[in-house]
Amino acid sequence: MVNIEKLREEAISSIESCETISDLSKLRISLLGKKGSIQGLMVQMKNLSNEEKPKFGQVVNSLKQEISNLIDEKNSLLQEKELLEKLEEEKIDITLPGYSYNLGTTHPLMMIKEEIEDLFIGLGYQIVEGPEVELDFYNFERANIPAGHPARDMQDTFYIDVETLLRTHTTAIQMRVLEKEANNLPIKVICPGKVYRRDDDDATHSHQFMQAEGLLVGENITLSDLKGTLDIMAKAMFGKTRNIRIRPSYFQFTEPSIEVDVSCHMCDGVGCPVCKGTGYIEILGAGMVHPNVLEMANIDSKKYTGFAFGVGIERIAMLRYGIDDIRNFYVNDVRFLNMFNKGE
Ligand code: PHE
């Protein structure tokens, strides 16, 4: 009995001092396991008298029960403690500054393109795109530039085969729209996209660049509608106090054709290096859609008229931001691109 009491005290104190779950389970085995010390007491039974045996057995059993309960209690305590420790360890300090993500910026050409789109959507136009690998038919034939016509020389062309080419102007999209929407007038579209010309790249030329084309066809559309529309566009792109000036020009697909200048946003029309002293900067080509173009698309040119204009996106961006080399747009130097954070 003395031994039992001693064993009990030792067991209780080692359970109490146990610090980890794994130590506790070792302790459980050494106390309650088959070869454990409490089991060992049972072995002593055989040395006892028959009267002593049941009493002894009872005491050992209740000791077993008590120790087992104590170990269970301790086990849940330790589990809770370990959980708390783990939570503490994995705690996230939300006051730490986060990682800063390097967000890209909108490309300046996209900014100009989207600005033009937004402006014309506001005026009731729709945005239409078309293929960059285009048929000669839409790029030239339908634009009133038949094979062999000297006007083809105005746009040096990358041909893929006799019928296929890289479109030289967004006017090709216009021709597709005219064909498709001939019975669905009026047409009011803006057609932005990349175009290609067989030019040697330098500060002001690129074999690939972007245009946005505007087209409006309906009844009673006149040159003054075109002029008013371009005036709105010039003011939106270059400032409210700008005005435009139109000069006669030549395109096969418009008649009359005009070229449009905007008063210089740098010197307000006084004359400076940007406008080469003239006070005006050429920004786009335009005109009234040629009757041949309408007729080829099965639109009655006696009843309907229309205007079209084509603007170079790079040119607008270069003027707006004072960029002197068109190649800056294509090399994607982040130092250049980062200068165009929207809103700054
Ligand atoms: N397609 C012409 C060009 O690329 C621009 C233009 C478009 C002119 C529409 C008139 C009307 O030079």
Coordinates of C-alpha atoms and ligand atoms in Angstrom, one line a residue:
M1 CA 0.0 0.0 0.0
V2 CA 2.9 2.3 0.8
N3 CA 4.4 1.5 -2.6
I4 CA 1.1 2.3 -4.3
E5 CA 0.8 5.6 -2.5
K6 CA 4.4 6.4 -3.5
L7 CA 3.8 5.5 -7.1
R8 CA 0.6 7.5 -7.1
E9 CA 2.4 10.7 -5.9
E10 CA 5.2 10.2 -8.3
A11 CA 2.7 9.7 -11.2
I12 CA 0.7 12.7 -10.3
S13 CA 3.7 14.9 -10.0
S14 CA 5.2 13.7 -13.3
I15 CA 1.8 14.3 -15.0
E16 CA 1.7 17.8 -13.6
S17 CA 5.2 18.6 -14.7
C18 CA 4.7 17.2 -18.2
E19 CA 5.0 20.0 -20.8
T20 CA 4.2 18.4 -24.2
I21 CA 1.7 16.0 -25.6
S22 CA 4.4 13.7 -26.8
D23 CA 6.0 13.5 -23.3
L24 CA 2.5 12.9 -21.9
S25 CA 1.9 10.0 -24.2
K26 CA 5.3 8.5 -23.3
L27 CA 4.3 8.9 -19.7
R28 CA 0.9 7.2 -20.3
I29 CA 2.7 4.2 -21.7
S30 CA 5.2 4.1 -18.8
L31 CA 2.4 4.3 -16.3
L32 CA -0.6 2.5 -17.8
G33 CA 1.0 0.4 -20.6
K34 CA 1.2 -3.4 -20.4
K35 CA 4.8 -3.2 -19.1
G36 CA 4.0 0.0 -17.2
S37 CA 4.5 0.6 -13.5
I38 CA 0.9 0.3 -12.5
Q39 CA 0.5 -2.9 -14.4
G40 CA 3.7 -3.9 -12.6
L41 CA 1.7 -3.7 -9.3
M42 CA -0.6 -6.4 -10.5
V43 CA 2.3 -8.8 -10.7
Q44 CA 2.8 -8.3 -7.0
M45 CA -0.7 -9.7 -6.4
K46 CA 0.5 -13.2 -6.4
N47 CA 2.5 -12.6 -3.2
L48 CA -0.6 -11.6 -1.3
S49 CA -3.0 -13.6 0.7
N50 CA -6.5 -14.4 -0.7
E51 CA -8.1 -11.8 1.6
E52 CA -5.7 -9.1 0.6
K53 CA -6.0 -9.7 -3.1
P54 CA -9.4 -8.1 -3.8
K55 CA -8.7 -5.1 -1.8
F56 CA -5.3 -4.7 -3.4
G57 CA -6.9 -5.2 -6.8
Q58 CA -9.5 -2.5 -6.1
V59 CA -6.9 0.0 -5.0
V60 CA -4.8 -0.6 -8.1
N61 CA -7.8 -0.3 -10.3
S62 CA -8.9 2.9 -8.8
L63 CA -5.4 4.2 -9.1
K64 CA -5.4 3.2 -12.8
Q65 CA -8.7 5.0 -13.3
E66 CA -7.5 8.1 -11.4
I67 CA -4.2 8.3 -13.4
S68 CA -5.9 7.7 -16.6
N69 CA -8.3 10.6 -15.9
L70 CA -5.5 12.8 -14.9
I71 CA -3.6 12.1 -18.1
D72 CA -6.8 12.8 -20.2
E73 CA -7.3 16.1 -18.4
K74 CA -3.7 17.0 -18.9
N75 CA -3.9 16.0 -22.5
S76 CA -6.7 18.4 -23.2
L77 CA -4.9 21.1 -21.4
L78 CA -1.8 20.6 -23.4
Q79 CA -3.8 20.4 -26.7
E80 CA -5.3 23.8 -25.9
K81 CA -2.0 25.2 -25.0
E82 CA -0.3 24.0 -28.2
L83 CA -3.2 25.4 -30.2
L84 CA -2.8 28.8 -28.6
E85 CA 0.9 28.7 -29.2
K86 CA 0.4 27.8 -32.8
L87 CA -2.1 30.6 -33.2
E88 CA 0.3 33.0 -31.6
E89 CA 3.1 31.9 -33.9
E90 CA 1.0 32.2 -37.0
K91 CA -0.5 35.5 -36.1
I92 CA -0.5 38.0 -39.0
D93 CA 0.6 41.4 -38.1
I94 CA -1.9 43.5 -40.1
T95 CA -0.1 46.7 -39.2
L96 CA 3.0 45.7 -41.3
P97 CA 3.1 47.5 -44.6
G98 CA 2.1 45.2 -47.5
Y99 CA 4.0 44.3 -50.6
S100 CA 3.6 47.0 -53.2
Y101 CA 2.5 45.6 -56.6
N102 CA 4.0 47.3 -59.6
L103 CA 0.9 48.0 -61.7
G104 CA 1.4 48.7 -65.4
T105 CA 0.1 51.9 -66.9
T106 CA -2.2 52.4 -69.9
H107 CA -0.1 52.8 -73.1
P108 CA -0.3 56.3 -74.4
L109 CA -1.6 55.1 -77.7
M110 CA -4.4 53.2 -75.9
M111 CA -5.2 56.4 -73.9
I112 CA -5.7 58.4 -77.1
K113 CA -7.6 55.6 -78.8
E114 CA -9.9 55.2 -75.8
E115 CA -10.4 59.0 -75.6
I116 CA -11.5 59.2 -79.2
E117 CA -13.8 56.2 -78.7
D118 CA -15.3 57.7 -75.6
L119 CA -15.8 61.1 -77.3
F120 CA -17.6 59.5 -80.3
I121 CA -19.6 57.0 -78.3
G122 CA -20.9 60.2 -76.5
L123 CA -22.0 61.5 -80.0
G124 CA -23.9 58.3 -80.7
Y125 CA -21.2 56.5 -82.8
Q126 CA -20.4 52.7 -82.5
I127 CA -17.0 51.2 -82.4
V128 CA -16.2 48.7 -85.2
E129 CA -13.0 46.8 -85.8
G130 CA -11.7 44.8 -88.8
P131 CA -9.0 42.4 -89.9
E132 CA -5.4 43.6 -90.1
V133 CA -4.7 41.1 -92.8
E134 CA -7.1 42.5 -95.3
L135 CA -8.3 41.9 -98.9
D136 CA -7.1 44.2 -101.6
F137 CA -10.8 44.5 -102.4
Y138 CA -11.7 46.4 -99.2
N139 CA -8.4 48.2 -98.8
F140 CA -8.2 49.6 -102.3
E141 CA -10.9 48.4 -104.8
R142 CA -13.9 49.5 -102.7
A143 CA -12.1 52.7 -101.8
N144 CA -12.2 53.7 -105.4
I145 CA -8.5 52.8 -105.9
P146 CA -8.6 50.2 -108.7
A147 CA -5.5 48.0 -109.6
G148 CA -2.9 50.0 -111.5
H149 CA -4.2 53.3 -110.3
P150 CA -1.4 55.7 -109.5
A151 CA -3.1 56.6 -106.2
R152 CA -1.9 53.2 -104.9
D153 CA 1.5 54.7 -104.7
M154 CA 0.5 57.0 -101.9
Q155 CA 0.4 54.0 -99.6
D156 CA 3.4 51.6 -100.0
T157 CA 1.8 48.3 -99.2
F158 CA 2.9 45.0 -97.7
Y159 CA 1.3 42.4 -100.0
I160 CA 0.8 38.8 -98.7
D161 CA -0.4 37.6 -102.1
V162 CA -2.1 39.3 -105.1
E163 CA -5.4 39.5 -103.2
T164 CA -4.3 39.9 -99.6
L165 CA -2.3 42.6 -97.8
L166 CA -1.7 44.2 -94.5
R167 CA -4.3 47.0 -94.5
T168 CA -2.7 50.4 -95.2
H169 CA -5.5 52.4 -93.6
T170 CA -8.6 51.9 -91.4
T171 CA -10.6 53.0 -94.5
A172 CA -10.7 49.3 -95.2
I173 CA -13.0 48.8 -92.2
Q174 CA -15.2 51.7 -93.5
M175 CA -15.6 49.8 -96.7
R176 CA -16.7 46.6 -94.9
V177 CA -19.2 48.6 -92.8
L178 CA -20.7 50.3 -95.9
E179 CA -21.2 46.9 -97.5
K180 CA -22.7 45.3 -94.4
E181 CA -24.9 48.2 -93.3
A182 CA -26.0 49.5 -96.7
N183 CA -29.6 48.7 -95.8
N184 CA -29.3 49.9 -92.3
L185 CA -28.7 53.6 -92.6
P186 CA -27.7 55.9 -91.1
I187 CA -24.2 54.6 -90.3
K188 CA -22.2 56.2 -87.5
V189 CA -19.0 54.4 -86.7
I190 CA -15.5 54.9 -85.4
C191 CA -13.0 52.3 -86.6
P192 CA -9.7 52.2 -84.7
G193 CA -6.8 49.8 -85.4
K194 CA -3.3 49.1 -86.5
V195 CA -2.3 49.8 -90.1
Y196 CA 0.9 48.9 -92.0
R197 CA 3.0 50.6 -94.7
R198 CA 6.3 49.7 -96.3
D199 CA 8.1 52.7 -94.8
D200 CA 11.6 52.8 -93.4
D201 CA 11.3 53.5 -89.7
D202 CA 12.7 56.8 -88.5
A203 CA 11.7 59.4 -86.0
T204 CA 8.4 60.2 -87.7
H205 CA 7.7 57.0 -89.8
S206 CA 6.8 53.5 -88.7
H207 CA 5.9 50.5 -90.8
Q208 CA 3.1 49.9 -88.3
F209 CA 1.0 52.6 -86.7
M210 CA -2.6 53.2 -85.5
Q211 CA -5.4 55.1 -87.0
A212 CA -9.0 55.8 -86.1
E213 CA -11.5 56.3 -88.8
G214 CA -14.8 58.1 -88.5
L215 CA -17.7 57.5 -90.9
L216 CA -21.2 58.9 -91.0
V217 CA -23.6 58.2 -93.8
G218 CA -27.2 59.3 -93.9
E219 CA -29.6 61.8 -95.5
N220 CA -28.6 65.5 -95.8
I221 CA -25.1 65.0 -94.4
T222 CA -22.9 67.9 -95.6
L223 CA -19.3 69.2 -95.3
S224 CA -20.4 71.6 -92.5
D225 CA -21.5 68.5 -90.5
L226 CA -18.0 67.2 -91.0
K227 CA -16.4 70.5 -90.0
G228 CA -18.5 70.8 -86.9
T229 CA -17.7 67.2 -85.9
L230 CA -13.9 67.8 -86.4
D231 CA -14.1 71.0 -84.4
I232 CA -15.6 69.2 -81.5
M233 CA -12.8 66.5 -81.8
A234 CA -10.0 69.1 -82.0
K235 CA -11.3 70.9 -78.9
A236 CA -11.7 67.6 -77.0
M237 CA -8.2 66.4 -77.9
F238 CA -6.2 69.7 -77.7
G239 CA -8.2 72.1 -75.6
K240 CA -11.3 74.2 -75.6
T241 CA -9.7 77.2 -77.1
R242 CA -8.4 75.4 -80.2
N243 CA -9.9 76.1 -83.6
I244 CA -9.5 74.2 -86.9
R245 CA -8.7 75.2 -90.4
I246 CA -9.4 73.1 -93.5
R247 CA -7.4 73.0 -96.7
P248 CA -8.2 71.2 -100.0
S249 CA -6.6 67.8 -100.4
Y250 CA -6.9 64.6 -102.4
F251 CA -8.1 61.1 -101.5
Q252 CA -9.6 58.7 -104.0
F253 CA -12.4 57.7 -101.6
T254 CA -13.6 61.2 -100.7
E255 CA -14.8 64.2 -102.8
P256 CA -14.2 66.9 -101.9
S257 CA -11.2 65.9 -99.8
I258 CA -9.8 68.1 -97.1
E259 CA -6.9 68.2 -94.7
V260 CA -7.5 69.6 -91.3
D261 CA -5.2 71.7 -89.2
V262 CA -5.7 72.6 -85.6
S263 CA -4.4 75.8 -84.1
C264 CA -1.1 75.1 -82.2
H265 CA -1.7 74.1 -78.6
M266 CA 1.9 75.1 -77.7
C267 CA 1.9 78.7 -78.9
D268 CA -1.9 79.3 -79.3
G269 CA -1.4 80.0 -83.0
V270 CA 1.3 82.6 -82.7
G271 CA 4.0 80.4 -84.2
C272 CA 6.6 78.2 -82.5
P273 CA 8.9 75.2 -83.3
V274 CA 6.1 72.7 -82.8
C275 CA 4.0 74.2 -85.5
K276 CA 7.1 75.2 -87.5
G277 CA 6.1 78.8 -87.2
T278 CA 2.8 78.5 -88.9
G279 CA 0.5 78.6 -85.9
Y280 CA -1.3 75.5 -87.2
I281 CA -0.6 71.7 -87.1
E282 CA -2.0 69.2 -89.6
I283 CA -3.9 66.5 -87.7
L284 CA -6.0 64.5 -90.2
G285 CA -7.4 63.8 -93.6
A286 CA -11.1 63.8 -94.3
G287 CA -13.8 64.5 -96.9
M288 CA -17.3 63.7 -98.2
V289 CA -17.6 60.0 -99.1
H290 CA -17.1 59.7 -102.9
P291 CA -20.3 58.8 -104.7
N292 CA -18.5 55.9 -106.4
V293 CA -17.7 54.4 -103.0
L294 CA -21.4 54.6 -101.9
E295 CA -22.6 53.1 -105.2
M296 CA -20.1 50.2 -105.0
A297 CA -21.7 49.4 -101.7
N298 CA -25.2 49.6 -103.2
I299 CA -26.1 52.9 -101.4
D300 CA -28.0 55.4 -103.5
S301 CA -25.6 58.4 -103.7
K302 CA -28.4 60.7 -104.9
K303 CA -30.3 60.1 -101.7
Y304 CA -27.5 59.6 -99.2
T305 CA -24.3 61.4 -98.5
G306 CA -21.6 60.9 -95.9
F307 CA -18.4 62.1 -94.4
A308 CA -15.3 60.3 -93.4
F309 CA -12.1 61.2 -91.6
G310 CA -8.9 59.3 -90.6
V311 CA -6.7 60.4 -87.8
G312 CA -3.3 59.0 -86.8
I313 CA -3.2 58.0 -83.2
E314 CA 0.6 58.3 -82.9
R315 CA 0.5 61.8 -84.4
I316 CA -2.1 63.0 -81.8
A317 CA -0.1 61.5 -79.0
M318 CA 3.1 63.0 -80.2
L319 CA 1.6 66.4 -80.4
R320 CA -0.2 66.2 -77.1
Y321 CA 2.7 64.9 -75.1
G322 CA 5.6 66.5 -77.0
I323 CA 7.1 63.2 -78.1
D324 CA 9.6 63.7 -80.8
D325 CA 10.3 60.1 -81.9
I326 CA 7.5 57.7 -82.9
R327 CA 9.7 54.7 -82.1
N328 CA 9.2 55.5 -78.3
F329 CA 5.7 54.0 -78.6
Y330 CA 7.0 50.6 -79.6
V331 CA 10.1 49.8 -77.6
N332 CA 8.2 49.6 -74.4
D333 CA 10.8 51.3 -72.2
V334 CA 9.1 51.4 -68.8
R335 CA 10.7 54.8 -68.0
F336 CA 8.7 56.1 -71.0
L337 CA 5.5 54.2 -70.3
N338 CA 5.5 55.3 -66.6
M339 CA 5.2 58.9 -67.6
F340 CA 1.6 58.3 -68.7
N341 CA 0.0 57.4 -65.4
K342 CA -3.7 58.1 -65.9
G343 CA -4.9 61.0 -63.9
E344 CA -1.5 62.6 -63.4
Ligands
PHE1 N1 -7.2 56.8 -95.3 C1 -6.6 58.1 -95.3 C2 -5.1 57.8 -95.0 O1 -4.8 56.8 -94.4 C3 -7.2 59.0 -94.3 C4 -8.6 59.4 -94.6 C5 -9.6 58.7 -94.1 C6 -8.9 60.4 -95.5 C7 -10.9 59.0 -94.4 C8 -10.2 60.8 -95.8 C9 -11.2 60.1 -95.2 O2 -4.3 58.7 -95.3

